[in-house]
Short mmCIF file of C-alpha atoms in Angstrom, two decimals:
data_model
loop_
_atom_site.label_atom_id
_atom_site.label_comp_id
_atom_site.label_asym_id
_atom_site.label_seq_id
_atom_site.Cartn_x
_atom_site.Cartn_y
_atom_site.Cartn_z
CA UNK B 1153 29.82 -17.34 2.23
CA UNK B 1154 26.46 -17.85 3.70
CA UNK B 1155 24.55 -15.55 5.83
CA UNK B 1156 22.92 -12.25 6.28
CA UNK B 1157 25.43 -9.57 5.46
CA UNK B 1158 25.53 -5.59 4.29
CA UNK B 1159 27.76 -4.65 0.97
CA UNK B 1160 28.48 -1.59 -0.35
CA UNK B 1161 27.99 -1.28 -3.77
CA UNK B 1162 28.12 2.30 -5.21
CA UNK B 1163 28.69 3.93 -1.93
CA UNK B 1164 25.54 2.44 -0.22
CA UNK B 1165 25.23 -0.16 1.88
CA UNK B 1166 22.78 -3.09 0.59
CA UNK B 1167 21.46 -5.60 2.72
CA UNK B 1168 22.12 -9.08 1.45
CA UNK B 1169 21.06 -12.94 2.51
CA UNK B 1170 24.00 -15.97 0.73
CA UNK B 1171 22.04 -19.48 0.96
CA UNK B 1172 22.25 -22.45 -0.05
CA UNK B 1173 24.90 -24.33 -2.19
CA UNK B 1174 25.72 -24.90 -6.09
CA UNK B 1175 25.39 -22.45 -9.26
CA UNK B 1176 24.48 -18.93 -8.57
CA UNK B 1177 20.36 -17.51 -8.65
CA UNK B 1178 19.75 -14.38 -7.42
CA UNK B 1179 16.13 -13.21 -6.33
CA UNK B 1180 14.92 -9.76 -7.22
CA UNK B 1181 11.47 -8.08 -5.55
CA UNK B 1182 8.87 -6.18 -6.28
CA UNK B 1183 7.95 -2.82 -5.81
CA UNK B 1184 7.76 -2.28 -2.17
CA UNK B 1185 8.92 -5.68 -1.51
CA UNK B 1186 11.81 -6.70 1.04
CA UNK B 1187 14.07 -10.04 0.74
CA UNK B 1188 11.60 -12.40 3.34
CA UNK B 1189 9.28 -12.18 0.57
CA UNK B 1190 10.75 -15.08 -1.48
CA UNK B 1191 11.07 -17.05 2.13
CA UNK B 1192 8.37 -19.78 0.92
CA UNK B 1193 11.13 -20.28 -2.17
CA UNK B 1194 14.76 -20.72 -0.70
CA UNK B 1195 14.07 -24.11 0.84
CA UNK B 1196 12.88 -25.40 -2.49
CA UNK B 1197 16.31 -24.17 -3.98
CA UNK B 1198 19.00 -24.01 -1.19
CA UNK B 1199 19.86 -27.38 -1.78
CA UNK B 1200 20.79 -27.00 -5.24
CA UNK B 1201 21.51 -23.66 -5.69
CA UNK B 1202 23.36 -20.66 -4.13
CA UNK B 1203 20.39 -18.21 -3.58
CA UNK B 1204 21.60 -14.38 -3.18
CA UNK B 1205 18.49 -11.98 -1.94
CA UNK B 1206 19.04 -8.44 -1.85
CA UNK B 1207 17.38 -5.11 -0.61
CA UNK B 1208 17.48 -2.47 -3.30
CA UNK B 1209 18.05 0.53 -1.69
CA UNK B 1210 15.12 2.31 0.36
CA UNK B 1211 13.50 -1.38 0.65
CA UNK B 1212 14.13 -4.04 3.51
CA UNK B 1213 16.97 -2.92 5.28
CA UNK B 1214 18.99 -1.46 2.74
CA UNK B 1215 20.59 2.20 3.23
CA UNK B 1216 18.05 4.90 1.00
CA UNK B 1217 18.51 5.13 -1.95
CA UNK B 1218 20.57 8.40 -3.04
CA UNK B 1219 19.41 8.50 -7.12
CA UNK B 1220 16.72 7.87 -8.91
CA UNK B 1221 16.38 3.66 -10.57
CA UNK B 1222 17.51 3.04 -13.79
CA UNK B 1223 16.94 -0.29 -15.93
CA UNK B 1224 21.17 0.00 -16.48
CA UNK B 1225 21.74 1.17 -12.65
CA UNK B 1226 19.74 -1.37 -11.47
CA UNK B 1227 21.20 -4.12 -14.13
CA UNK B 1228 24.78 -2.69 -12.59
CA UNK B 1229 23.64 -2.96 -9.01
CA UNK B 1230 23.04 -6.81 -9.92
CA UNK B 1231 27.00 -7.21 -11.17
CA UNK B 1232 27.90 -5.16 -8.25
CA UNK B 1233 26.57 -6.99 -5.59
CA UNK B 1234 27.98 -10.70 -7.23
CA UNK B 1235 31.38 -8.94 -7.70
CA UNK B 1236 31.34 -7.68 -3.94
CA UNK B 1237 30.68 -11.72 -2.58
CA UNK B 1238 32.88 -12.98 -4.96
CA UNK B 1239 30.39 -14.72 -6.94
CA UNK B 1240 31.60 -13.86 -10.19
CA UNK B 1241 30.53 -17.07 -12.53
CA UNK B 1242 26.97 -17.05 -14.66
CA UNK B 1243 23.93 -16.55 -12.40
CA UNK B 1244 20.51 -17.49 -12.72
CA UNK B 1245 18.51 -13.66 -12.35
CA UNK B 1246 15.01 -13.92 -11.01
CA UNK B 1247 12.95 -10.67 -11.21
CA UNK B 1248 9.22 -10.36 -9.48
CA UNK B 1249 7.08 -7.40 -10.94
CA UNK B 1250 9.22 -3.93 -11.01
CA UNK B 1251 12.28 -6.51 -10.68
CA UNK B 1252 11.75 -8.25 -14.24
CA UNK B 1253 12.66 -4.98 -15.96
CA UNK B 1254 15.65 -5.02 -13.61
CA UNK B 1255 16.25 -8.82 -14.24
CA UNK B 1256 16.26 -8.45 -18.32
CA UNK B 1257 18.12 -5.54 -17.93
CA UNK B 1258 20.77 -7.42 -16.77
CA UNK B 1259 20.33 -10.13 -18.91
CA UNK B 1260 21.16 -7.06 -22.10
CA UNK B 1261 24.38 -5.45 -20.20
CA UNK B 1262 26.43 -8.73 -19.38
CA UNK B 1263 24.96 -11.23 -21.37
CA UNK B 1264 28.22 -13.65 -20.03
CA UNK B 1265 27.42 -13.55 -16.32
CA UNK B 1266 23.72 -14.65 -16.98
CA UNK B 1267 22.85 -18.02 -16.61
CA UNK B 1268 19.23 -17.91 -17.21
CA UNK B 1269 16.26 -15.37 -16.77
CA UNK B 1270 13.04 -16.27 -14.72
CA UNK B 1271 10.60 -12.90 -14.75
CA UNK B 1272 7.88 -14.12 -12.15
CA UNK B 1273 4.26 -12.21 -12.91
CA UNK B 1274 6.89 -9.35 -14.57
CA UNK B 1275 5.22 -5.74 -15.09
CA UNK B 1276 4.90 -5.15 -18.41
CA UNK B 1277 4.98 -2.11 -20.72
CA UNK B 1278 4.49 -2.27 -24.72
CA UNK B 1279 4.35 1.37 -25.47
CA UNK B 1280 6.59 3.39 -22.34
CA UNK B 1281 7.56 6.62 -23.12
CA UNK B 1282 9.85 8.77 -20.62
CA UNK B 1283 8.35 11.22 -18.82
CA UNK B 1284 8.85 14.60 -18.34
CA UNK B 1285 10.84 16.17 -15.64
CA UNK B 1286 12.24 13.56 -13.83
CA UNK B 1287 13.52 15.67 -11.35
CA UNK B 1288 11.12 16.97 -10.29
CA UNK B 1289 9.37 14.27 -10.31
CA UNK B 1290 12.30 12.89 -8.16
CA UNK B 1291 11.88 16.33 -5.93
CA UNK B 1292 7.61 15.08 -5.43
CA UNK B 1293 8.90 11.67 -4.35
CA UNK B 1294 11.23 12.96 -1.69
CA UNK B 1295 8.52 15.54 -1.02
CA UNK B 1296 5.58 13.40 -0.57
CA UNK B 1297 8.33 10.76 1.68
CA UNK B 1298 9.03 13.79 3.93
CA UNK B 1299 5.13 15.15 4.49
CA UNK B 1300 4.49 11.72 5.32
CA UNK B 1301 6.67 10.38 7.68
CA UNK B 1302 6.78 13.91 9.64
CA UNK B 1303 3.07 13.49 9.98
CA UNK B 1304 3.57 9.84 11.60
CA UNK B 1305 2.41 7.87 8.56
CA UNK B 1306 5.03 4.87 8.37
CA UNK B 1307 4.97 4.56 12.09
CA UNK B 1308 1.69 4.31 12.17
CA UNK B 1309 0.27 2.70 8.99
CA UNK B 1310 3.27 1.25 7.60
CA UNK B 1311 2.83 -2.70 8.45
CA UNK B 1312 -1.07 -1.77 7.93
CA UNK B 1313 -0.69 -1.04 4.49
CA UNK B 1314 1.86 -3.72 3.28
CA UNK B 1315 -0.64 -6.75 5.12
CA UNK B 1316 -3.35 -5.37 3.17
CA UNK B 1317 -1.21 -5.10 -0.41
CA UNK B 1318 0.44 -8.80 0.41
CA UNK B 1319 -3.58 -9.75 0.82
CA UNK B 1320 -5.17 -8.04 -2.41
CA UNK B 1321 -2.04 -9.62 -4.10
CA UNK B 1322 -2.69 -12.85 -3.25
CA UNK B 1323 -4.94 -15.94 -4.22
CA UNK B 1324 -5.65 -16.79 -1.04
CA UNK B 1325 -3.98 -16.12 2.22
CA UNK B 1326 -2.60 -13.93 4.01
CA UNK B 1327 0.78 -11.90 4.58
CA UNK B 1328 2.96 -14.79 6.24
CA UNK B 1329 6.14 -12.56 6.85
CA UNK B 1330 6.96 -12.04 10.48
CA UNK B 1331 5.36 -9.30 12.91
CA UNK B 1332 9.14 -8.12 13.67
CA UNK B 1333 10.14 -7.95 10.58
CA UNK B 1334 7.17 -6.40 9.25
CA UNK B 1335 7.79 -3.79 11.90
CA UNK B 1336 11.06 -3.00 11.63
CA UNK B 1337 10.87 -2.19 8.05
CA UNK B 1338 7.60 -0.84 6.91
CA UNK B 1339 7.41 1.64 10.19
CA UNK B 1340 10.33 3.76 8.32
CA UNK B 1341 10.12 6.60 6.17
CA UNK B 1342 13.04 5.41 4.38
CA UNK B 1343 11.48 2.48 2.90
CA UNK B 1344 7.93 4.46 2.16
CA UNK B 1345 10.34 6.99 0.12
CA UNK B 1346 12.05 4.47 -1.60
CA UNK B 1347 8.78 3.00 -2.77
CA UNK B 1348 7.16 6.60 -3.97
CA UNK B 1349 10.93 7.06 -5.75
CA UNK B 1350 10.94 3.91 -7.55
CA UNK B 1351 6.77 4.30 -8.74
CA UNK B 1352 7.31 7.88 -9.94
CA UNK B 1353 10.37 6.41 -11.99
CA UNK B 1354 8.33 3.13 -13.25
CA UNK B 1355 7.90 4.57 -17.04
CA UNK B 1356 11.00 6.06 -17.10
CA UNK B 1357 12.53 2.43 -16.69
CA UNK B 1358 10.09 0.59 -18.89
CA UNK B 1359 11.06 3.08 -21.48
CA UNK B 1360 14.95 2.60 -20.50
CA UNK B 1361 14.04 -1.12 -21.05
CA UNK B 1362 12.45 -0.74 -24.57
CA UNK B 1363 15.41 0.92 -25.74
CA UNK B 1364 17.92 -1.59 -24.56
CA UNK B 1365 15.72 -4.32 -26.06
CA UNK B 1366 16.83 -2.92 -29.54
CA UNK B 1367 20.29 -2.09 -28.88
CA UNK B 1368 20.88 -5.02 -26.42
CA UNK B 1369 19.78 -8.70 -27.62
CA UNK B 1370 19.76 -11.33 -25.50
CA UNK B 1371 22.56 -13.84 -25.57
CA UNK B 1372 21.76 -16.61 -27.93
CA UNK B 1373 20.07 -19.85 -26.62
CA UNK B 1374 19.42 -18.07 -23.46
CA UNK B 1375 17.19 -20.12 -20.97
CA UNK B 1376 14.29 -17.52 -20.54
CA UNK B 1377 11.20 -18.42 -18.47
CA UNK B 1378 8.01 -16.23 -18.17
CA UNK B 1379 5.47 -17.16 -15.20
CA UNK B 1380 2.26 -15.44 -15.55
CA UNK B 1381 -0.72 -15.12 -12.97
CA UNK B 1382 -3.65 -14.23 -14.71
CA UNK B 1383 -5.95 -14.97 -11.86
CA UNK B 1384 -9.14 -14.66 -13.92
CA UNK B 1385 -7.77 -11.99 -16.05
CA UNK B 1386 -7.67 -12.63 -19.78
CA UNK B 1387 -6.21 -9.99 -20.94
CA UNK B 1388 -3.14 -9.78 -18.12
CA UNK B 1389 -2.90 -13.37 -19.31
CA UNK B 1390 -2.26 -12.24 -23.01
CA UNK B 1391 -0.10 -9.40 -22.30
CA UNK B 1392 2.18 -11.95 -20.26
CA UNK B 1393 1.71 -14.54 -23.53
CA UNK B 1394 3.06 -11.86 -25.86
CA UNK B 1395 6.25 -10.58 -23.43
CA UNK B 1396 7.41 -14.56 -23.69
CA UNK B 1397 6.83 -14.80 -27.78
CA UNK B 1398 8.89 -11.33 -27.55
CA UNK B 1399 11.85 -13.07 -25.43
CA UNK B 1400 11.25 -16.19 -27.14
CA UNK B 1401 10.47 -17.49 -23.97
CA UNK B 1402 8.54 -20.34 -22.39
CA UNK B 1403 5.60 -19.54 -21.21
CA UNK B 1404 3.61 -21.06 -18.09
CA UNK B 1405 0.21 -19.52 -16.69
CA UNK B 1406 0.29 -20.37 -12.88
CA UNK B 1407 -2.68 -21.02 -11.18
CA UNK B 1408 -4.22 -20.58 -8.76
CA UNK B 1409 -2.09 -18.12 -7.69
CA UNK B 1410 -2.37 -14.04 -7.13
CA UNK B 1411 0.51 -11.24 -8.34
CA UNK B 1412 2.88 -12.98 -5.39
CA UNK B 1413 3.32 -16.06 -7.13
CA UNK B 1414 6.83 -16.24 -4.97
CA UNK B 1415 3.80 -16.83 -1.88
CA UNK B 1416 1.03 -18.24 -3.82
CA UNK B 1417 3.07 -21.25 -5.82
CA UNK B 1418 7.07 -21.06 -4.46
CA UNK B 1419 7.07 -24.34 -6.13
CA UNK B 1420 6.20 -22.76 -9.32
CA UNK B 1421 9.04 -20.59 -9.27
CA UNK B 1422 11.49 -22.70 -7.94
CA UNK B 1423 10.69 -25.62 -10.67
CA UNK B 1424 11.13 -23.06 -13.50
CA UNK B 1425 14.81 -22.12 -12.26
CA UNK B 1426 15.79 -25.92 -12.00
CA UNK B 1427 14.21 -27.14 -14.91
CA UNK B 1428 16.36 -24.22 -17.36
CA UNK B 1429 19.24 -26.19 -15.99
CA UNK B 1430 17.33 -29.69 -17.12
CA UNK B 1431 16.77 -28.32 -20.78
CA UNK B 1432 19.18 -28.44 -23.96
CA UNK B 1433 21.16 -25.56 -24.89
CA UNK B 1434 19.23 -22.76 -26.68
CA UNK B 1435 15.15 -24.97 -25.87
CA UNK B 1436 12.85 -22.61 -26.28
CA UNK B 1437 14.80 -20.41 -28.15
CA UNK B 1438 14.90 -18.86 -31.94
CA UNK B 1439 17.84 -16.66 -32.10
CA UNK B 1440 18.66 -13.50 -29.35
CA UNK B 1441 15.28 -11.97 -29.40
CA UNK B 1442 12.63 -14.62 -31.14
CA UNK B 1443 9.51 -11.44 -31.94
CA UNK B 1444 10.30 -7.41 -32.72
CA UNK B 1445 6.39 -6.99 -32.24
#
């Protein structure tokens, strides 16, 4: 079961990395992100848990990504994947940024396969509203993809950009993924398309999300952790406070630590996927979701 692998899910071929040993806890990325990003957290885990990482499509080395995200699509992409390694039981979903939406999502559409939620420094949206057009805003993304990569800009900037981002995102440090891997994967105009696709779809989701939230509850007694990184910023702080009275979750502020708390404090996010398993049945919890404001 472990080892690097590609599945197909929905016709396209997903990059995927099986470690460890023990109940299920998959790790979802950011925007942008690629599955080496939560390398500082799968020693902390592997022991005790069977980590799955994935690519979504147009990220890491995943095939690109044929349709626009969707909170559900994404949600089903999660099922998909655990049904395609034979990993049907409860899992443990971990979402970073973008990936909370995804990782809730999931949590809403099959309530029995999820284990527990973790949303690590989660992007949060209070008022979303779907756009207009989204296909032509689809039609920019591939657009703007295709001007840039026939200009040279991936190949040339690619790794550039994504060691500066890893650096403005963090506390302190620097971008500790490997050169090769860096290269390999940020030089390609399939993973700078896949990024533009999945920002000019961003409110579209966290509008999809709002939705579900009222249609969807959470399954009761649900283990739900929110890990915030306010890194001097009040007001990201309270935002992040009011998501977890929402989900009726519990709430830790992480510090010190930047956006990439998976870099900044692995510890941090591996301790609040073991401890859910530690805590009584429904701790933290009042009811499927605890606040409608």
């Amino acid at each position: 079961m472990s080892g690097e692998r590609f599945v197909r899910v929905g016709g396209v071929a997903h990059h995927v990395v099986v470690e460890g040993s023990g109940p299920v806890c998959v790790l979802g990325a950011g925007l942008a992100l690629s599955w080496f990003d939560w390398d500082p957290v799968v020693p902390l885990l592997a022991p005790r848990r069977t980590i799955v990482r994935f690519d979504r499509p147009g990220h890491g080395l995943s095939a690109p990504a044929p349709a626009a995200p969707t909170a559900a699509g994404e949600a089903h992409r999660i099922a998909g994947l655990l049904d395609a390694l034979g990993l049907p039981g409860p899992a443990t979903v971990v979402g970073h940024s973008l990936a909370g939406f995804h990782a809730e999502a999931f949590a809403r559409l099959h309530p029995d396969r999820t284990a527990g939620l973790v949303l690590v420094d989660s992007s949060v949206e209070e008022h979303a509203h779907v756009p207009a057009a989204p296909a032509l805003r689809t039609a920019a993304a591939r657009g703007l993809g295709a001007v840039l990569s026939a200009a040279g800009v991936p190949a040339a900037l690619g790794p550039l950009a994504r060691r500066a981002s890893v650096r403005l995102s963090r506390h302190s440090g620097g971008d500790p993924a490997p050169a090769a891997l860096v290269r390999r994967c940020y030089t390609t105009s399939r993973v700078t398309t896949g990024a533009l696709l999945e920002n000019a779809h961003y409110r579209a989701v966290a509008a999809e999300l709002l939705a579900l939230r009222e249609r969807a509850p959470l399954p009761p007694g649900l283990p739900v952790t929110v890990l915030a990184a306010p890194d001097g910023s009040p007001r990201w702080g309270a935002r992040q406070r009011a998501l977890a009275r929402r989900l009726g979750a519990r709430f830790e502020a992480v510090e010190p630590s930047g956006h990439l708390v998976m870099l900044d404090r692995p510890d941090a996010v591996a301790r609040a996927v073991l401890e859910q398993s530690a805590a009584p049945q429904g701790a933290g919890r009042s009811g499927a979701d605890q606040a409608r404001a």
